[in-house]
Structures are given as structure tokens and as C-alpha cells.
Amino acid sequence: FVGEHLGGMEALLMEREPPPCSVLRRLELTDCSLSAEDAAGLLRLPPGLRVAHLQAMELRGLGQLLESSLPNLQELRVLDCNLSGADARGLLAQCPRLEVVDLCGNTLGGGAESDDRPRSAVAWPRMRHIRWADFRHCSLEAEDEDALRAALPAGAVAEF
């Protein structure tokens, strides 16, 4: 969907058993007026979801709203969605099989954000299966980039 107003979809989809999107493998939504709550609900629904592409929405808080793992997700692209570093870390921690991640255009840098921990204590989750990662236009400082590189496997290609 591109440019459709889909806000409030989570409640609608949760009412049906089984969910109508239970066989969905790929989800691509651009400028659809989803909230972080809607996006979290949509990402949780399809058990076999392999690819998620969310772009040009206000999804700040998404990382804290995902309460369960996205075990089959292999590709995640969340572009220009106002994610914070904490959101990105929370989201990536729920994706154990992720091979491709693209978080371009989100302000991920700047340290601990709302955390009370010092900047050096903010760790990115290990991303053991990543082959390609894109963190361009994310306001990352050298320390942020170093922390991300340390979380990626040795052979991964990362763009900053």
C-alpha cells in the first residue's frame, strides 16, 4: 500500500480468527498513516512474515511496543519513520534471523537518548545473520558506528 490511510488496522485485524493475513510473507507500506501501535500489531500478526518494508510514517516508540519475537523475519526496512536508537535496538532484538536491515533516515545516533545510562553502555543487539545493513542518514557519530559494527558479523556489508 502506498499513500493509503490505514491507521487503526491492528484492532480490525485482531478481531478475526484466524487473522486474514496469516499467510502473508511480505508487507510493504509507504506513507500509510500508521501509528507505532498499528505497525507493531501488523508485524506480529503474520507468523510467516519474511520481509517488512515500512516507509514515511511516524513510528517512534515501535521498538518498545513489540512484545514478542519476529522469528521468521529476514529483511527489515524501516525508512524515514522517526525511529530513535532505542526503537531500533528494541526492534532488532526481536528479529533473530534478520539478514538485511535498512534503517535509513531515522535519527538513531546521539547516545542513550532517554536512558539514564552513559553513552558507552548503550549496546546494539548481536545481529548474527546480517549480510547487508544500511544506516545512512541516521545521524550516527563515530562511537555509534563502532557499536553497530561490533554487533554485526565479520562478513556483513554495512553502509553508514
PDB file of C-alpha atoms in Angstrom:
ATOM      1  CA  PHE A   1       0.000   0.000   0.000  1.00  0.00           C
ATOM      2  CA  VAL A   2       1.248   3.480  -0.839  1.00  0.00           C
ATOM      3  CA  GLY A   3      -0.413   6.644   0.420  1.00  0.00           C
ATOM      4  CA  GLU A   4      -3.453   4.877   1.870  1.00  0.00           C
ATOM      5  CA  HIS A   5      -4.785   5.823   5.295  1.00  0.00           C
ATOM      6  CA  LEU A   6      -4.520   2.539   7.184  1.00  0.00           C
ATOM      7  CA  GLY A   7      -4.429   3.804  10.783  1.00  0.00           C
ATOM      8  CA  GLY A   8      -6.382   1.621  13.208  1.00  0.00           C
ATOM      9  CA  MET A   9      -5.751  -1.599  11.264  1.00  0.00           C
ATOM     10  CA  GLU A  10      -4.443  -3.555  14.245  1.00  0.00           C
ATOM     11  CA  ALA A  11      -7.810  -3.621  16.039  1.00  0.00           C
ATOM     12  CA  LEU A  12      -9.652  -4.619  12.863  1.00  0.00           C
ATOM     13  CA  LEU A  13      -7.278  -7.468  12.047  1.00  0.00           C
ATOM     14  CA  MET A  14      -7.168  -8.787  15.617  1.00  0.00           C
ATOM     15  CA  GLU A  15     -10.953  -9.299  15.659  1.00  0.00           C
ATOM     16  CA  ARG A  16     -10.848 -12.123  13.123  1.00  0.00           C
ATOM     17  CA  GLU A  17      -9.769 -15.697  13.848  1.00  0.00           C
ATOM     18  CA  PRO A  18      -7.634 -16.801  12.160  1.00  0.00           C
ATOM     19  CA  PRO A  19      -6.225 -13.451  11.107  1.00  0.00           C
ATOM     20  CA  PRO A  20      -6.835 -12.800   7.390  1.00  0.00           C
ATOM     21  CA  CYS A  21      -3.134 -12.202   6.834  1.00  0.00           C
ATOM     22  CA  SER A  22      -1.890 -15.454   8.388  1.00  0.00           C
ATOM     23  CA  VAL A  23      -0.236 -16.482   5.092  1.00  0.00           C
ATOM     24  CA  LEU A  24       1.340 -13.079   4.397  1.00  0.00           C
ATOM     25  CA  ARG A  25       5.087 -13.315   3.679  1.00  0.00           C
ATOM     26  CA  ARG A  26       5.828  -9.726   2.576  1.00  0.00           C
ATOM     27  CA  LEU A  27       4.478  -6.460   3.980  1.00  0.00           C
ATOM     28  CA  GLU A  28       5.219  -3.164   2.198  1.00  0.00           C
ATOM     29  CA  LEU A  29       3.595   0.036   3.472  1.00  0.00           C
ATOM     30  CA  THR A  30       4.583   3.572   2.460  1.00  0.00           C
ATOM     31  CA  ASP A  31       3.059   6.782   3.811  1.00  0.00           C
ATOM     32  CA  CYS A  32       0.013   4.980   5.191  1.00  0.00           C
ATOM     33  CA  SER A  33      -0.615   6.985   8.388  1.00  0.00           C
ATOM     34  CA  LEU A  34       0.117   4.023  10.623  1.00  0.00           C
ATOM     35  CA  SER A  35       0.934   4.630  14.264  1.00  0.00           C
ATOM     36  CA  ALA A  36       3.657   2.711  16.087  1.00  0.00           C
ATOM     37  CA  GLU A  37       0.878   0.654  17.722  1.00  0.00           C
ATOM     38  CA  ASP A  38      -0.624  -0.245  14.332  1.00  0.00           C
ATOM     39  CA  ALA A  39       2.769  -1.205  12.923  1.00  0.00           C
ATOM     40  CA  ALA A  40       3.609  -3.368  15.955  1.00  0.00           C
ATOM     41  CA  GLY A  41       0.277  -5.161  15.593  1.00  0.00           C
ATOM     42  CA  LEU A  42       0.728  -5.723  11.865  1.00  0.00           C
ATOM     43  CA  LEU A  43       4.256  -7.062  12.316  1.00  0.00           C
ATOM     44  CA  ARG A  44       3.079  -9.545  14.971  1.00  0.00           C
ATOM     45  CA  LEU A  45       0.118 -10.935  13.033  1.00  0.00           C
ATOM     46  CA  PRO A  46       1.543 -12.908  10.106  1.00  0.00           C
ATOM     47  CA  PRO A  47       3.501 -15.796  11.647  1.00  0.00           C
ATOM     48  CA  GLY A  48       5.415 -16.419   8.414  1.00  0.00           C
ATOM     49  CA  LEU A  49       6.337 -12.791   7.672  1.00  0.00           C
ATOM     50  CA  ARG A  50       9.742 -12.756   5.937  1.00  0.00           C
ATOM     51  CA  VAL A  51      10.007  -9.173   4.602  1.00  0.00           C
ATOM     52  CA  ALA A  52       8.758  -5.926   6.123  1.00  0.00           C
ATOM     53  CA  HIS A  53       9.158  -2.520   4.447  1.00  0.00           C
ATOM     54  CA  LEU A  54       7.718   0.481   6.280  1.00  0.00           C
ATOM     55  CA  GLN A  55       8.401   3.961   4.958  1.00  0.00           C
ATOM     56  CA  ALA A  56       7.468   7.579   5.654  1.00  0.00           C
ATOM     57  CA  MET A  57       5.368   7.112   8.786  1.00  0.00           C
ATOM     58  CA  GLU A  58       5.559   8.260  12.407  1.00  0.00           C
ATOM     59  CA  LEU A  59       6.663   5.087  14.211  1.00  0.00           C
ATOM     60  CA  ARG A  60       8.528   6.486  17.228  1.00  0.00           C
ATOM     61  CA  GLY A  61       8.067   4.006  20.089  1.00  0.00           C
ATOM     62  CA  LEU A  62       7.798   0.931  17.825  1.00  0.00           C
ATOM     63  CA  GLY A  63      10.811  -0.768  19.408  1.00  0.00           C
ATOM     64  CA  GLN A  64       9.209  -0.721  22.849  1.00  0.00           C
ATOM     65  CA  LEU A  65       5.823  -1.955  21.603  1.00  0.00           C
ATOM     66  CA  LEU A  66       6.962  -5.279  20.145  1.00  0.00           C
ATOM     67  CA  GLU A  67       6.383  -7.757  22.941  1.00  0.00           C
ATOM     68  CA  SER A  68       7.207 -10.895  21.018  1.00  0.00           C
ATOM     69  CA  SER A  69       9.842 -12.092  18.626  1.00  0.00           C
ATOM     70  CA  LEU A  70       9.553 -11.895  14.849  1.00  0.00           C
ATOM     71  CA  PRO A  71      11.278 -15.268  14.373  1.00  0.00           C
ATOM     72  CA  ASN A  72      10.930 -15.585  10.595  1.00  0.00           C
ATOM     73  CA  LEU A  73      11.704 -12.020   9.545  1.00  0.00           C
ATOM     74  CA  GLN A  74      14.712 -11.997   7.225  1.00  0.00           C
ATOM     75  CA  GLU A  75      14.527  -8.492   5.761  1.00  0.00           C
ATOM     76  CA  LEU A  76      13.560  -5.319   7.596  1.00  0.00           C
ATOM     77  CA  ARG A  77      13.425  -1.877   6.002  1.00  0.00           C
ATOM     78  CA  VAL A  78      12.099   0.969   8.143  1.00  0.00           C
ATOM     79  CA  LEU A  79      12.876   4.180   6.268  1.00  0.00           C
ATOM     80  CA  ASP A  80      12.166   7.744   7.351  1.00  0.00           C
ATOM     81  CA  CYS A  81       9.871   6.666  10.193  1.00  0.00           C
ATOM     82  CA  ASN A  82      11.300   8.781  13.035  1.00  0.00           C
ATOM     83  CA  LEU A  83      12.700   5.775  14.913  1.00  0.00           C
ATOM     84  CA  SER A  84      15.061   6.519  17.782  1.00  0.00           C
ATOM     85  CA  GLY A  85      18.128   4.474  18.609  1.00  0.00           C
ATOM     86  CA  ALA A  86      16.174   2.794  21.413  1.00  0.00           C
ATOM     87  CA  ASP A  87      13.399   1.899  18.945  1.00  0.00           C
ATOM     88  CA  ALA A  88      15.895   0.407  16.511  1.00  0.00           C
ATOM     89  CA  ARG A  89      17.650  -1.608  19.218  1.00  0.00           C
ATOM     90  CA  GLY A  90      14.321  -2.928  20.530  1.00  0.00           C
ATOM     91  CA  LEU A  91      13.137  -3.835  17.050  1.00  0.00           C
ATOM     92  CA  LEU A  92      16.387  -5.555  16.043  1.00  0.00           C
ATOM     93  CA  ALA A  93      16.436  -7.531  19.302  1.00  0.00           C
ATOM     94  CA  GLN A  94      13.142  -9.157  18.236  1.00  0.00           C
ATOM     95  CA  CYS A  95      14.500 -10.345  14.851  1.00  0.00           C
ATOM     96  CA  PRO A  96      16.884 -13.279  15.454  1.00  0.00           C
ATOM     97  CA  ARG A  97      17.087 -14.365  11.776  1.00  0.00           C
ATOM     98  CA  LEU A  98      17.459 -10.977  10.146  1.00  0.00           C
ATOM     99  CA  GLU A  99      19.766 -10.960   7.094  1.00  0.00           C
ATOM    100  CA  VAL A 100      19.046  -7.484   5.686  1.00  0.00           C
ATOM    101  CA  VAL A 101      18.360  -4.313   7.671  1.00  0.00           C
ATOM    102  CA  ASP A 102      17.818  -0.822   6.260  1.00  0.00           C
ATOM    103  CA  LEU A 103      17.094   1.971   8.735  1.00  0.00           C
ATOM    104  CA  CYS A 104      17.952   4.971   6.519  1.00  0.00           C
ATOM    105  CA  GLY A 105      16.590   8.337   7.521  1.00  0.00           C
ATOM    106  CA  ASN A 106      15.909   7.596  11.197  1.00  0.00           C
ATOM    107  CA  THR A 107      17.730   9.510  13.931  1.00  0.00           C
ATOM    108  CA  LEU A 108      19.483   6.580  15.584  1.00  0.00           C
ATOM    109  CA  GLY A 109      22.566   8.379  16.883  1.00  0.00           C
ATOM    110  CA  GLY A 110      23.096  10.588  19.842  1.00  0.00           C
ATOM    111  CA  GLY A 111      23.774   8.126  22.629  1.00  0.00           C
ATOM    112  CA  ALA A 112      21.492   6.944  25.352  1.00  0.00           C
ATOM    113  CA  GLU A 113      18.506   9.175  24.475  1.00  0.00           C
ATOM    114  CA  SER A 114      16.028   8.809  27.311  1.00  0.00           C
ATOM    115  CA  ASP A 115      18.111   6.162  29.080  1.00  0.00           C
ATOM    116  CA  ASP A 116      19.956   7.183  32.225  1.00  0.00           C
ATOM    117  CA  ARG A 117      22.919   5.032  31.234  1.00  0.00           C
ATOM    118  CA  PRO A 118      26.106   6.573  29.899  1.00  0.00           C
ATOM    119  CA  ARG A 119      26.507   6.585  26.131  1.00  0.00           C
ATOM    120  CA  SER A 120      29.092   3.774  26.143  1.00  0.00           C
ATOM    121  CA  ALA A 121      26.633   1.465  27.981  1.00  0.00           C
ATOM    122  CA  VAL A 122      24.060   1.544  25.167  1.00  0.00           C
ATOM    123  CA  ALA A 123      24.624  -1.690  23.260  1.00  0.00           C
ATOM    124  CA  TRP A 124      23.127  -2.860  19.995  1.00  0.00           C
ATOM    125  CA  PRO A 125      21.817  -6.443  19.906  1.00  0.00           C
ATOM    126  CA  ARG A 126      24.017  -9.016  18.197  1.00  0.00           C
ATOM    127  CA  MET A 127      22.864  -9.417  14.615  1.00  0.00           C
ATOM    128  CA  ARG A 128      24.390 -12.803  13.847  1.00  0.00           C
ATOM    129  CA  HIS A 129      22.870 -13.380  10.397  1.00  0.00           C
ATOM    130  CA  ILE A 130      23.108  -9.906   8.846  1.00  0.00           C
ATOM    131  CA  ARG A 131      24.620  -9.871   5.370  1.00  0.00           C
ATOM    132  CA  TRP A 132      23.802  -6.239   4.490  1.00  0.00           C
ATOM    133  CA  ALA A 133      22.935  -3.243   6.652  1.00  0.00           C
ATOM    134  CA  ASP A 134      22.192   0.365   5.727  1.00  0.00           C
ATOM    135  CA  PHE A 135      22.377   3.084   8.364  1.00  0.00           C
ATOM    136  CA  ARG A 136      22.864   6.105   6.096  1.00  0.00           C
ATOM    137  CA  HIS A 137      21.306   9.419   7.105  1.00  0.00           C
ATOM    138  CA  CYS A 138      20.840   8.223  10.696  1.00  0.00           C
ATOM    139  CA  SER A 139      22.804  10.971  12.492  1.00  0.00           C
ATOM    140  CA  LEU A 140      25.299   8.429  13.754  1.00  0.00           C
ATOM    141  CA  GLU A 141      28.509   9.577  15.368  1.00  0.00           C
ATOM    142  CA  ALA A 142      31.754   7.589  15.178  1.00  0.00           C
ATOM    143  CA  GLU A 143      31.029   5.918  18.548  1.00  0.00           C
ATOM    144  CA  ASP A 144      27.567   4.851  17.320  1.00  0.00           C
ATOM    145  CA  GLU A 145      29.036   3.383  14.127  1.00  0.00           C
ATOM    146  CA  ASP A 146      31.670   1.476  16.109  1.00  0.00           C
ATOM    147  CA  ALA A 147      28.977  -0.008  18.364  1.00  0.00           C
ATOM    148  CA  LEU A 148      26.931  -1.087  15.344  1.00  0.00           C
ATOM    149  CA  ARG A 149      29.936  -2.612  13.589  1.00  0.00           C
ATOM    150  CA  ALA A 150      30.689  -4.604  16.752  1.00  0.00           C
ATOM    151  CA  ALA A 151      27.146  -6.052  16.682  1.00  0.00           C
ATOM    152  CA  LEU A 152      27.436  -7.237  13.059  1.00  0.00           C
ATOM    153  CA  PRO A 153      29.112 -10.448  11.869  1.00  0.00           C
ATOM    154  CA  ALA A 154      32.570 -10.166  10.302  1.00  0.00           C
ATOM    155  CA  GLY A 155      31.405 -10.629   6.695  1.00  0.00           C
ATOM    156  CA  ALA A 156      28.500  -8.191   6.787  1.00  0.00           C
ATOM    157  CA  VAL A 157      28.429  -5.176   4.484  1.00  0.00           C
ATOM    158  CA  ALA A 158      27.373  -2.023   6.328  1.00  0.00           C
ATOM    159  CA  GLU A 159      26.748   1.416   4.891  1.00  0.00           C
ATOM    160  CA  PHE A 160      26.935   4.493   7.121  1.00  0.00           C
TER     161      PHE A 160
END
